[in-house]
mmCIF file of C-alpha atoms and ligand atoms in Angstrom:
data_model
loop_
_atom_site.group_PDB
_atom_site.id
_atom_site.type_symbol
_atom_site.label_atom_id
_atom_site.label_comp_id
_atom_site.label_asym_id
_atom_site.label_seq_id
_atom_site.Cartn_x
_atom_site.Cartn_y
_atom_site.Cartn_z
ATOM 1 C CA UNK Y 148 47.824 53.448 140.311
ATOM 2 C CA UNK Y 149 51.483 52.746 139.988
ATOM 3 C CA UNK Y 150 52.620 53.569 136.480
ATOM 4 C CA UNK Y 151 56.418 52.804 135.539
ATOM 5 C CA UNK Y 152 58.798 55.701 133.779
ATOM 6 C CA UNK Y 153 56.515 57.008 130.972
ATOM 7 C CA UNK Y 154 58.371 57.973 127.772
ATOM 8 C CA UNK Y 155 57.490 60.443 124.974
ATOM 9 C CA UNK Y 156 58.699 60.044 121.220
ATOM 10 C CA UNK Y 157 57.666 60.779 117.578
ATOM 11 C CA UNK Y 158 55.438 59.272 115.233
ATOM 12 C CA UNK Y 159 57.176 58.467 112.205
ATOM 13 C CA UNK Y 160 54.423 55.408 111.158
ATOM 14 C CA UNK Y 161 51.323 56.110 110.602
ATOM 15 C CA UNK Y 162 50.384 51.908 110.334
ATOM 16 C CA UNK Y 163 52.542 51.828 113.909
ATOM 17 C CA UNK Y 164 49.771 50.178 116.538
ATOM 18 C CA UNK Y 165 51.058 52.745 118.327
ATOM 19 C CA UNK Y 166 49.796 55.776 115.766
ATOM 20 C CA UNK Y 167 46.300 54.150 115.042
ATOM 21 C CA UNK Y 168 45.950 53.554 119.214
ATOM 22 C CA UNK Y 169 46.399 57.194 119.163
ATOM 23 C CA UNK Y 170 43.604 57.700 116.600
ATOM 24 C CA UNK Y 171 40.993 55.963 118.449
ATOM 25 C CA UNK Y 172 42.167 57.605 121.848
ATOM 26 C CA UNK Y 173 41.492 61.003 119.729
ATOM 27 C CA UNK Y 174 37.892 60.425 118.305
ATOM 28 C CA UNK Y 175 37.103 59.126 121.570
ATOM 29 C CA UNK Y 176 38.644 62.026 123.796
ATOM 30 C CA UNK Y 177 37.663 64.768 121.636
ATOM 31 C CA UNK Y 178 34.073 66.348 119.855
ATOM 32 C CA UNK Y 179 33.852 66.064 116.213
ATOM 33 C CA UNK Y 180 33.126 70.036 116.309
ATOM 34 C CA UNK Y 181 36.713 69.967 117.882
ATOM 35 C CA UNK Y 182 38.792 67.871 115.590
ATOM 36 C CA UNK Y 183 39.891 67.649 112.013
ATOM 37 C CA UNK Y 184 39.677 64.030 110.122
ATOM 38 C CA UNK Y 185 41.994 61.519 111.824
ATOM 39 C CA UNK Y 186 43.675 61.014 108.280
ATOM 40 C CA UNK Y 187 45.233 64.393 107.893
ATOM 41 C CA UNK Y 188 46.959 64.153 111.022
ATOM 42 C CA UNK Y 189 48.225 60.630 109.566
ATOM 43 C CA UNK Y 190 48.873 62.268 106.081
ATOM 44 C CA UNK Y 191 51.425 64.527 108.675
ATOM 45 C CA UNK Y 192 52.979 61.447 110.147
ATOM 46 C CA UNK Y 193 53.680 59.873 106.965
ATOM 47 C CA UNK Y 194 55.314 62.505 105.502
ATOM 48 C CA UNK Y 195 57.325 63.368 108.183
ATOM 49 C CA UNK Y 196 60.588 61.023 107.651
ATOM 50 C CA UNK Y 197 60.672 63.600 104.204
ATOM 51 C CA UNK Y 198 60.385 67.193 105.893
ATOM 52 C CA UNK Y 199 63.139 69.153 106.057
ATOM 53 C CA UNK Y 200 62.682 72.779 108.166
ATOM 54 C CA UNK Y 201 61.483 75.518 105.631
ATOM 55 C CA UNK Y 202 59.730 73.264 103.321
ATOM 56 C CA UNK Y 203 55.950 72.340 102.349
ATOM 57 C CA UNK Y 204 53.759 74.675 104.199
ATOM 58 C CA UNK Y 205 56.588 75.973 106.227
ATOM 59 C CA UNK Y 206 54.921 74.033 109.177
ATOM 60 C CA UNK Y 207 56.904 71.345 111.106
ATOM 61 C CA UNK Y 208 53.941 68.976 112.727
ATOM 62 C CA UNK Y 209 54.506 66.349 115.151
ATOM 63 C CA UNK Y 210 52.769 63.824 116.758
ATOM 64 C CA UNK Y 211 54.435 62.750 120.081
ATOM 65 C CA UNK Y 212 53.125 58.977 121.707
ATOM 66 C CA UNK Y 213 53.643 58.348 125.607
ATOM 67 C CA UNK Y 214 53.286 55.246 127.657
ATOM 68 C CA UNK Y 215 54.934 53.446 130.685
ATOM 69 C CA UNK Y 216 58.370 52.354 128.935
ATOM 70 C CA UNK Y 217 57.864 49.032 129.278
ATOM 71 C CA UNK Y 218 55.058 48.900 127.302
ATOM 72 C CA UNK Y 219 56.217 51.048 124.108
ATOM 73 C CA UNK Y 220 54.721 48.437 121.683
ATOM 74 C CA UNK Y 221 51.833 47.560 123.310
ATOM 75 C CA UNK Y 222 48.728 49.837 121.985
ATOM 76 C CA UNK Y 223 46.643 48.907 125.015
ATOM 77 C CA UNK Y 224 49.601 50.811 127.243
ATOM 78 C CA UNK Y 225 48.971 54.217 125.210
ATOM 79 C CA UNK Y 226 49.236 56.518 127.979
ATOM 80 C CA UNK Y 227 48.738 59.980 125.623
ATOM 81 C CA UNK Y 228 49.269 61.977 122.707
ATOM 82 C CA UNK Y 229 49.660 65.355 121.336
ATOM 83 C CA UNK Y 230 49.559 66.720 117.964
ATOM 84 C CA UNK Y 231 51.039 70.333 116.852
ATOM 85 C CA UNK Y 232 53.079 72.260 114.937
ATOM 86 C CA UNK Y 233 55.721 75.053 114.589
ATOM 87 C CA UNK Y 234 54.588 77.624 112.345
ATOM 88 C CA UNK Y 235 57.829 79.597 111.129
ATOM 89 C CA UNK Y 236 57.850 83.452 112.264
ATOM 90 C CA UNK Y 237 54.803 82.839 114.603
ATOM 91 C CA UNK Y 238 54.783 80.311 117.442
ATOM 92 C CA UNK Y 239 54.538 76.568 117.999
ATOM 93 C CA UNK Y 240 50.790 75.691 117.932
ATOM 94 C CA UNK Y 241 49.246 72.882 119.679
ATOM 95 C CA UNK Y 242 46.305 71.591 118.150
ATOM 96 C CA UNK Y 243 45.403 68.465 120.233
ATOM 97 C CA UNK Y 244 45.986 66.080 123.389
ATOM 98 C CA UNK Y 245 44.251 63.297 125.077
ATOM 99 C CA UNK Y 246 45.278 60.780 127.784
ATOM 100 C CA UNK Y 247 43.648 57.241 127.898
ATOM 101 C CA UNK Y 248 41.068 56.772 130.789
ATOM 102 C CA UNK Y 249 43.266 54.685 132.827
ATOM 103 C CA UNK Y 250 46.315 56.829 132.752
ATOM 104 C CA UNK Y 251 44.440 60.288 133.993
ATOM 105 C CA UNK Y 252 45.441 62.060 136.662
ATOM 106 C CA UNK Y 253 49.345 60.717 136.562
ATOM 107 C CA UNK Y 254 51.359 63.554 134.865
ATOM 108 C CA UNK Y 255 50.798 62.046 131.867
ATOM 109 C CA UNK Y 256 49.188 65.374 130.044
ATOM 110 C CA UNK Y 257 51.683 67.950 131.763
ATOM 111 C CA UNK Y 258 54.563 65.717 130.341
ATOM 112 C CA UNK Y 259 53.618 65.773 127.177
ATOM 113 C CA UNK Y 260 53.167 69.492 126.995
ATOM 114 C CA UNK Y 261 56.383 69.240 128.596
ATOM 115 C CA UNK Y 262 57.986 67.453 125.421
ATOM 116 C CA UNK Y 263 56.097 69.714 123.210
ATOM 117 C CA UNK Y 264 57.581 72.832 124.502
ATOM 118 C CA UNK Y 265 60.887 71.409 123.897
ATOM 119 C CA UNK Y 266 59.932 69.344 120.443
ATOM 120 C CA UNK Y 267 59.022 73.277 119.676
ATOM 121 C CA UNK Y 268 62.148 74.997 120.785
ATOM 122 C CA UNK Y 269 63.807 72.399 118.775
ATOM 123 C CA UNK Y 270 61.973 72.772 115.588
ATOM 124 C CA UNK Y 271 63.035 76.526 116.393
ATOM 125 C CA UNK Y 272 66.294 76.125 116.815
ATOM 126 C CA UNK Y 273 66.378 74.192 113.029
ATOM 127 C CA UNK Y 274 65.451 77.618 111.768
ATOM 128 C CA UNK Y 275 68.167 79.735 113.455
ATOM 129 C CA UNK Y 276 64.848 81.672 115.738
ATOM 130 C CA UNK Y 277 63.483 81.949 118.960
ATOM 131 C CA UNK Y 278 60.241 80.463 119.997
ATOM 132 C CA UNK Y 279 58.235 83.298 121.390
ATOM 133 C CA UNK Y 280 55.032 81.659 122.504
ATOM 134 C CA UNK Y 281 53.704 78.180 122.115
ATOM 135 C CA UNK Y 282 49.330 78.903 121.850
ATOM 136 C CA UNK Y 283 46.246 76.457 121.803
ATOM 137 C CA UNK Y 284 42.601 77.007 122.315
ATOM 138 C CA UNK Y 285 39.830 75.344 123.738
ATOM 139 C CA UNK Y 286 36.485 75.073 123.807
ATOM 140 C CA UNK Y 287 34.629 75.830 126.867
ATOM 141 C CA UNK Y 288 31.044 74.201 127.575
ATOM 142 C CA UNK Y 289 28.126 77.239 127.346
ATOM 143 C CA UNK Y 290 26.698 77.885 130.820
ATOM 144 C CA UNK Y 291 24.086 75.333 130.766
ATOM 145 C CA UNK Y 292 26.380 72.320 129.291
ATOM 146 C CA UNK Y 293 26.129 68.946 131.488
ATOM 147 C CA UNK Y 294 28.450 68.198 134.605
ATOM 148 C CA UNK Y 295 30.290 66.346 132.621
ATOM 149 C CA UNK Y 296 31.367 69.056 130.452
ATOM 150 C CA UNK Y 297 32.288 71.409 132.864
ATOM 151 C CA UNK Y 298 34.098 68.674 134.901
ATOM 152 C CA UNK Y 299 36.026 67.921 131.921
ATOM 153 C CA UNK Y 300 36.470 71.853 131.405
ATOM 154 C CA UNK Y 301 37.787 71.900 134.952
ATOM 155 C CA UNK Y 302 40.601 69.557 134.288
ATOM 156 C CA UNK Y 303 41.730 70.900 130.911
ATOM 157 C CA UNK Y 304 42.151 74.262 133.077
ATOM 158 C CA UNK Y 305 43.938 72.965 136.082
ATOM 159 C CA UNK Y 306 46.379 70.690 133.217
ATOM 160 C CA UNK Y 307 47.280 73.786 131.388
ATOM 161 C CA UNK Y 308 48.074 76.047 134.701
ATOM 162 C CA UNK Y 309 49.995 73.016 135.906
ATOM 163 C CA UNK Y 310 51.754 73.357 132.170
ATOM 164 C CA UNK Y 311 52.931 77.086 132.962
ATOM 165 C CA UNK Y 312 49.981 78.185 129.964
ATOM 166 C CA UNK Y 313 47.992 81.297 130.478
ATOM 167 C CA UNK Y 314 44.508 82.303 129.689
ATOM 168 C CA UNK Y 315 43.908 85.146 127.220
ATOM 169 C CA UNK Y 316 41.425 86.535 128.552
ATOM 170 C CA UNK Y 317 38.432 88.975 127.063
ATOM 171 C CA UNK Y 318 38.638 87.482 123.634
ATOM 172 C CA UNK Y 319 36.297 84.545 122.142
ATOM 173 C CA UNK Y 320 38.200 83.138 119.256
ATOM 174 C CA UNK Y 321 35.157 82.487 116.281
ATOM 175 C CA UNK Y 322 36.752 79.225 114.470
ATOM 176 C CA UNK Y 323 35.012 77.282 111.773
ATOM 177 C CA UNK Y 324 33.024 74.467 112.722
ATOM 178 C CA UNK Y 325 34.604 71.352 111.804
ATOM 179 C CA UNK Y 326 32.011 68.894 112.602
ATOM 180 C CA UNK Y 327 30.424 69.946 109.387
ATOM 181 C CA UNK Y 328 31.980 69.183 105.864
ATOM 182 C CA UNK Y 329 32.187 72.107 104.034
ATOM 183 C CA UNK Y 330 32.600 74.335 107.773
ATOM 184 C CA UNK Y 331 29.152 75.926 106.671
ATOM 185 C CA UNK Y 332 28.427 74.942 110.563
ATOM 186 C CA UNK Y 333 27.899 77.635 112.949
ATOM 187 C CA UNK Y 334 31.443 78.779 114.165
ATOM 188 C CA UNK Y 335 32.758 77.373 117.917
ATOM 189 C CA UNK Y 336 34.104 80.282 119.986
ATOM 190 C CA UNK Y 337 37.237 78.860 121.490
ATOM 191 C CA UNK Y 338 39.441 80.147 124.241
ATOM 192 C CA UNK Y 339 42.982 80.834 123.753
ATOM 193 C CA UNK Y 340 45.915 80.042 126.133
ATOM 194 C CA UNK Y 341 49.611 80.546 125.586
ATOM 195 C CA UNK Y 342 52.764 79.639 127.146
ATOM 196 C CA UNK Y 343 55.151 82.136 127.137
ATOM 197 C CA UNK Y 344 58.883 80.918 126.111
ATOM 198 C CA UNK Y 345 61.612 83.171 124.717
ATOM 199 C CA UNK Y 346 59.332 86.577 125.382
ATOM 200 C CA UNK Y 347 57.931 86.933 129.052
ATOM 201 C CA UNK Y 348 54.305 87.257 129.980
ATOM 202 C CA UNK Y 349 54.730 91.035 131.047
ATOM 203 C CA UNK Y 350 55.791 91.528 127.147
ATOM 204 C CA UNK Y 351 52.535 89.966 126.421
ATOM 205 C CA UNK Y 352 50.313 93.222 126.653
ATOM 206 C CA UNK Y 353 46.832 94.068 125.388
ATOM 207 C CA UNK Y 354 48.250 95.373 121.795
ATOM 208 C CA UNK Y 355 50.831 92.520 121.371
ATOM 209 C CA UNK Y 356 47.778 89.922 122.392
ATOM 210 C CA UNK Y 357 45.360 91.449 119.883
ATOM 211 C CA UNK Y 358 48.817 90.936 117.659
ATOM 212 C CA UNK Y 359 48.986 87.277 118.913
ATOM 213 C CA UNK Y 360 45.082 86.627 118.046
ATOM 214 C CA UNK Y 361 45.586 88.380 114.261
ATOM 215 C CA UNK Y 362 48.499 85.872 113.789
ATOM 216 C CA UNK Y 363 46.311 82.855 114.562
ATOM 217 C CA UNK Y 364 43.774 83.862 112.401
ATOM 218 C CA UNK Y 365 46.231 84.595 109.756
ATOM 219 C CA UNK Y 366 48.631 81.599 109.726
ATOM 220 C CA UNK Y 367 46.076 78.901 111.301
ATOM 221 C CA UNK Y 368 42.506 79.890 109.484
ATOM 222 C CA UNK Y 369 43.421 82.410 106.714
ATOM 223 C CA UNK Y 370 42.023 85.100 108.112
ATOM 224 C CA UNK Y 371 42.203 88.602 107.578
ATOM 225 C CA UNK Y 372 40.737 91.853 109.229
ATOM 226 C CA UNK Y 373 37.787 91.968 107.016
ATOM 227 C CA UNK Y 374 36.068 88.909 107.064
ATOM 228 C CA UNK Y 375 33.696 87.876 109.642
ATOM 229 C CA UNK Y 376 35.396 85.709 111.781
ATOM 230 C CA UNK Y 377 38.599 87.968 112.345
ATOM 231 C CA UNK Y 378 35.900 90.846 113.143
ATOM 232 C CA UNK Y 379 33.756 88.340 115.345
ATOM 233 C CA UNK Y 380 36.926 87.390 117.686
ATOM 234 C CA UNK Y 381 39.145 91.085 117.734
ATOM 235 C CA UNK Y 382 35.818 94.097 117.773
ATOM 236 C CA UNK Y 383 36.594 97.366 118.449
ATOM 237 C CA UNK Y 384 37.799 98.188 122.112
ATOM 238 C CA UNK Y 385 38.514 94.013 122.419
ATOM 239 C CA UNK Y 386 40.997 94.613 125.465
ATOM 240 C CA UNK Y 387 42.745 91.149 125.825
ATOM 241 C CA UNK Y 388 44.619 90.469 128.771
ATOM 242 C CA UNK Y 389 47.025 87.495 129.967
ATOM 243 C CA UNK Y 390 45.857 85.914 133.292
ATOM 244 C CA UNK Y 391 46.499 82.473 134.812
ATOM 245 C CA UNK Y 392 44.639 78.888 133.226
ATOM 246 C CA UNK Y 393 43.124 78.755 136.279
ATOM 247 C CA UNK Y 394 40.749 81.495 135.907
ATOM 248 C CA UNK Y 395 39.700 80.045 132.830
ATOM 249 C CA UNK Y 396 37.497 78.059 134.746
ATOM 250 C CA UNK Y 397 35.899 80.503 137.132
ATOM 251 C CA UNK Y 398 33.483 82.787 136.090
ATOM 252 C CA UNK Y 399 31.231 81.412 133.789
ATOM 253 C CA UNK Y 400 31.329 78.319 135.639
ATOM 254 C CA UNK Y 401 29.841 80.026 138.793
ATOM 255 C CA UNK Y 402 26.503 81.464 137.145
ATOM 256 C CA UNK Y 403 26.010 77.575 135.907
HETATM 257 C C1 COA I 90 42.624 66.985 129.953
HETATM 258 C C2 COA I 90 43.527 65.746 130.000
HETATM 259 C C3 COA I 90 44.472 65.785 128.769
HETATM 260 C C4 COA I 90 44.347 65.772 131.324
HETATM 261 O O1 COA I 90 45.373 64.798 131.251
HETATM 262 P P1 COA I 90 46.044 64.182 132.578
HETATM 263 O O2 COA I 90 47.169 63.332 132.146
HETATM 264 O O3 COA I 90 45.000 63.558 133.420
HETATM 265 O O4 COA I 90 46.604 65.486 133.301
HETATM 266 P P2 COA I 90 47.696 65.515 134.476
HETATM 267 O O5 COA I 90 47.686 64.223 135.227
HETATM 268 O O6 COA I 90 49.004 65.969 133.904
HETATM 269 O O7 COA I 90 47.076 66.623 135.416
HETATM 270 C C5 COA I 90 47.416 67.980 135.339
HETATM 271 C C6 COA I 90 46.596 68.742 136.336
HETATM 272 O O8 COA I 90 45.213 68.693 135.995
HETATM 273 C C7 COA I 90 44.462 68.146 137.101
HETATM 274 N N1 COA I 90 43.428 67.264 136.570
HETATM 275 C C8 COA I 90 43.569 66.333 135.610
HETATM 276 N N2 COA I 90 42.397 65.706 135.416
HETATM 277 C C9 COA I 90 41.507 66.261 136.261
HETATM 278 C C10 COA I 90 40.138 66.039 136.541
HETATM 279 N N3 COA I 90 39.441 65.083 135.885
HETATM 280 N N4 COA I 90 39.526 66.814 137.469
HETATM 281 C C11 COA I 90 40.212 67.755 138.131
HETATM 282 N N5 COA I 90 41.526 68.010 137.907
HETATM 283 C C12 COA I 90 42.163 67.269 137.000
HETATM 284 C C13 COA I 90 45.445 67.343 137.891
HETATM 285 O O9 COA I 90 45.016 67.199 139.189
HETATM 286 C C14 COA I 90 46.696 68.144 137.727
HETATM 287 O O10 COA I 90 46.750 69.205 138.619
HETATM 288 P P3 COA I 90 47.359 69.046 140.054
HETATM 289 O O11 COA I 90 48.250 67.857 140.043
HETATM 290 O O12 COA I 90 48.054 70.357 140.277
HETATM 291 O O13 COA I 90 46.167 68.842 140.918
HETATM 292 C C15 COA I 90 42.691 64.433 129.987
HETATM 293 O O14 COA I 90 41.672 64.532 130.977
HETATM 294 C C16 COA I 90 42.029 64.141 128.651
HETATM 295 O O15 COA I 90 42.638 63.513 127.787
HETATM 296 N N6 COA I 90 40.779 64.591 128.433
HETATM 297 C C17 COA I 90 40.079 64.337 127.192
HETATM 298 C C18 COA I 90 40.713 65.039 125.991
HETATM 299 C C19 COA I 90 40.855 66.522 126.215
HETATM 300 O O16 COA I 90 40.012 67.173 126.796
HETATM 301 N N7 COA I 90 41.971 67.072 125.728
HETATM 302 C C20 COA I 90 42.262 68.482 125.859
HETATM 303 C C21 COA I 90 41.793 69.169 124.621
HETATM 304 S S1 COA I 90 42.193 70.878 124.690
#
């Protein structure tokens, strides 16, 4: 398919067309066990003409739209989203994408990681720092999961390699289950991948990815060493190591 120039900018409305096409695309694109309420992510939007770096919950979150740029203000011409966040003295955190069915396979989701890295550096910059890492996990289908899952595994993999991200490997990130209301739910183990910016992926070595995991659990979920989650996702002797997307994809794939 032929798709004109696609642009990328900010939600500032959360009644935009625009931002509730986006909503939709996300409960369709995404499992419930994956995603927090639609609303918060709205609550973000709304409040975002008001932030000023520093202030709230220190977190600047942004949700960036795309579509061809003739069709801006059409909701039926929503190529993509993504949702994320800088979180001061950490990283920038991505927490969610999704590209509409007709625009896959166009560039779509590698341009708006794209516009994320630099939304991050930017939100950065605001705050006089560097942006060390931007990080994200996902959630890969258990060896038996349906085609389906694995094919859609597959091309979350291959979009963040083409993205420049890289797989953390030898670490299973235990996050609360979000599907359920009060995350009593049995915890998803999630796979992390970052994207190194201002530090280098040889700085990123065993001890500064345990460092890396600790932080997520810390800013993201509130967790410290201690409780079970943290000790669930970094045991003794966990030996992370940073690897290519790719890979991501490989090995537990293959004993399907
Ligand atoms: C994953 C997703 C965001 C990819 O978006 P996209 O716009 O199609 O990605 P791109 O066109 O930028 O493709 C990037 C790379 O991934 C590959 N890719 C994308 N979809 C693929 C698929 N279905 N099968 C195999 N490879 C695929 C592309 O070929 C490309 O690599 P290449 O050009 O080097 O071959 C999209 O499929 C989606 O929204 N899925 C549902 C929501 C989701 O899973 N979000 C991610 C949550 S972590």
């Amino acid at each position: 398919m032929q798709v004109n120039k696609v642009v990328v900018w900010e939600a500032f409305d959360a009644a935009d067309p625009m931002t509730q096409a986006a909503g939709q695309l996300y409960e369709q694109t995404l499992a419930p066990e994956e995603r927090i309420p639609w609303y918060w992510i709205e609550k973000s939007v709304a409040s975002r003409t008001k932030s000023k770096p520093g202030k709230a919950d220190g977190w600047t979150k942004h949700l960036l739209l795309a579509a061809p740029e003739d069709r801006a203000d059409d909701p039926t011409g929503l190529a993509g989203y993504v949702y994320g966040a800088l979180i001061p003295n950490y990283a920038g955190y991505l927490c969610y994408i999704g590209v509409a069915n007709w625009a896959r396979r166009l560039g779509v989701g590698t341009r708006l990681f794209d516009q994320f890295y630099r939304q991050m550096s930017v939100d950065a910059g605001e705050l006089g720092s560097q942006l060390p890492f931007v990080i994200w996990e996902s959630h890969r289908p258990a060896p038996g999961a349906p085609a389906a899952e694995w094919d859609l595994w597959a091309a979350r993999t291959k979009l963040f390699d083409r993205a420049g991200g890289m797989w953390v490997e030898g670490v299973d990130f235990w996050s609360p289950n979000f599907a359920s209301d009060d995350e009593t739910g049995d915890p998803v183990p999630l796979q992390l991948f970052v994207k190194p910016m201002a530090e280098s992926a040889g700085e990123f070595d065993a001890d500064r990815l345990r460092a890396v995991v600790a932080g997520l659990h810390r800013e993201v979920y509130h967790n410290e060493p201690g409780s079970d989650l943290y000790d669930r996702t970094l045991p003794a002797g966990c030996n992370p190591r940073l690897v290519p997307a790719k890979l991501a994809g490989l090995p537990v794939k293959a004993t399907k």
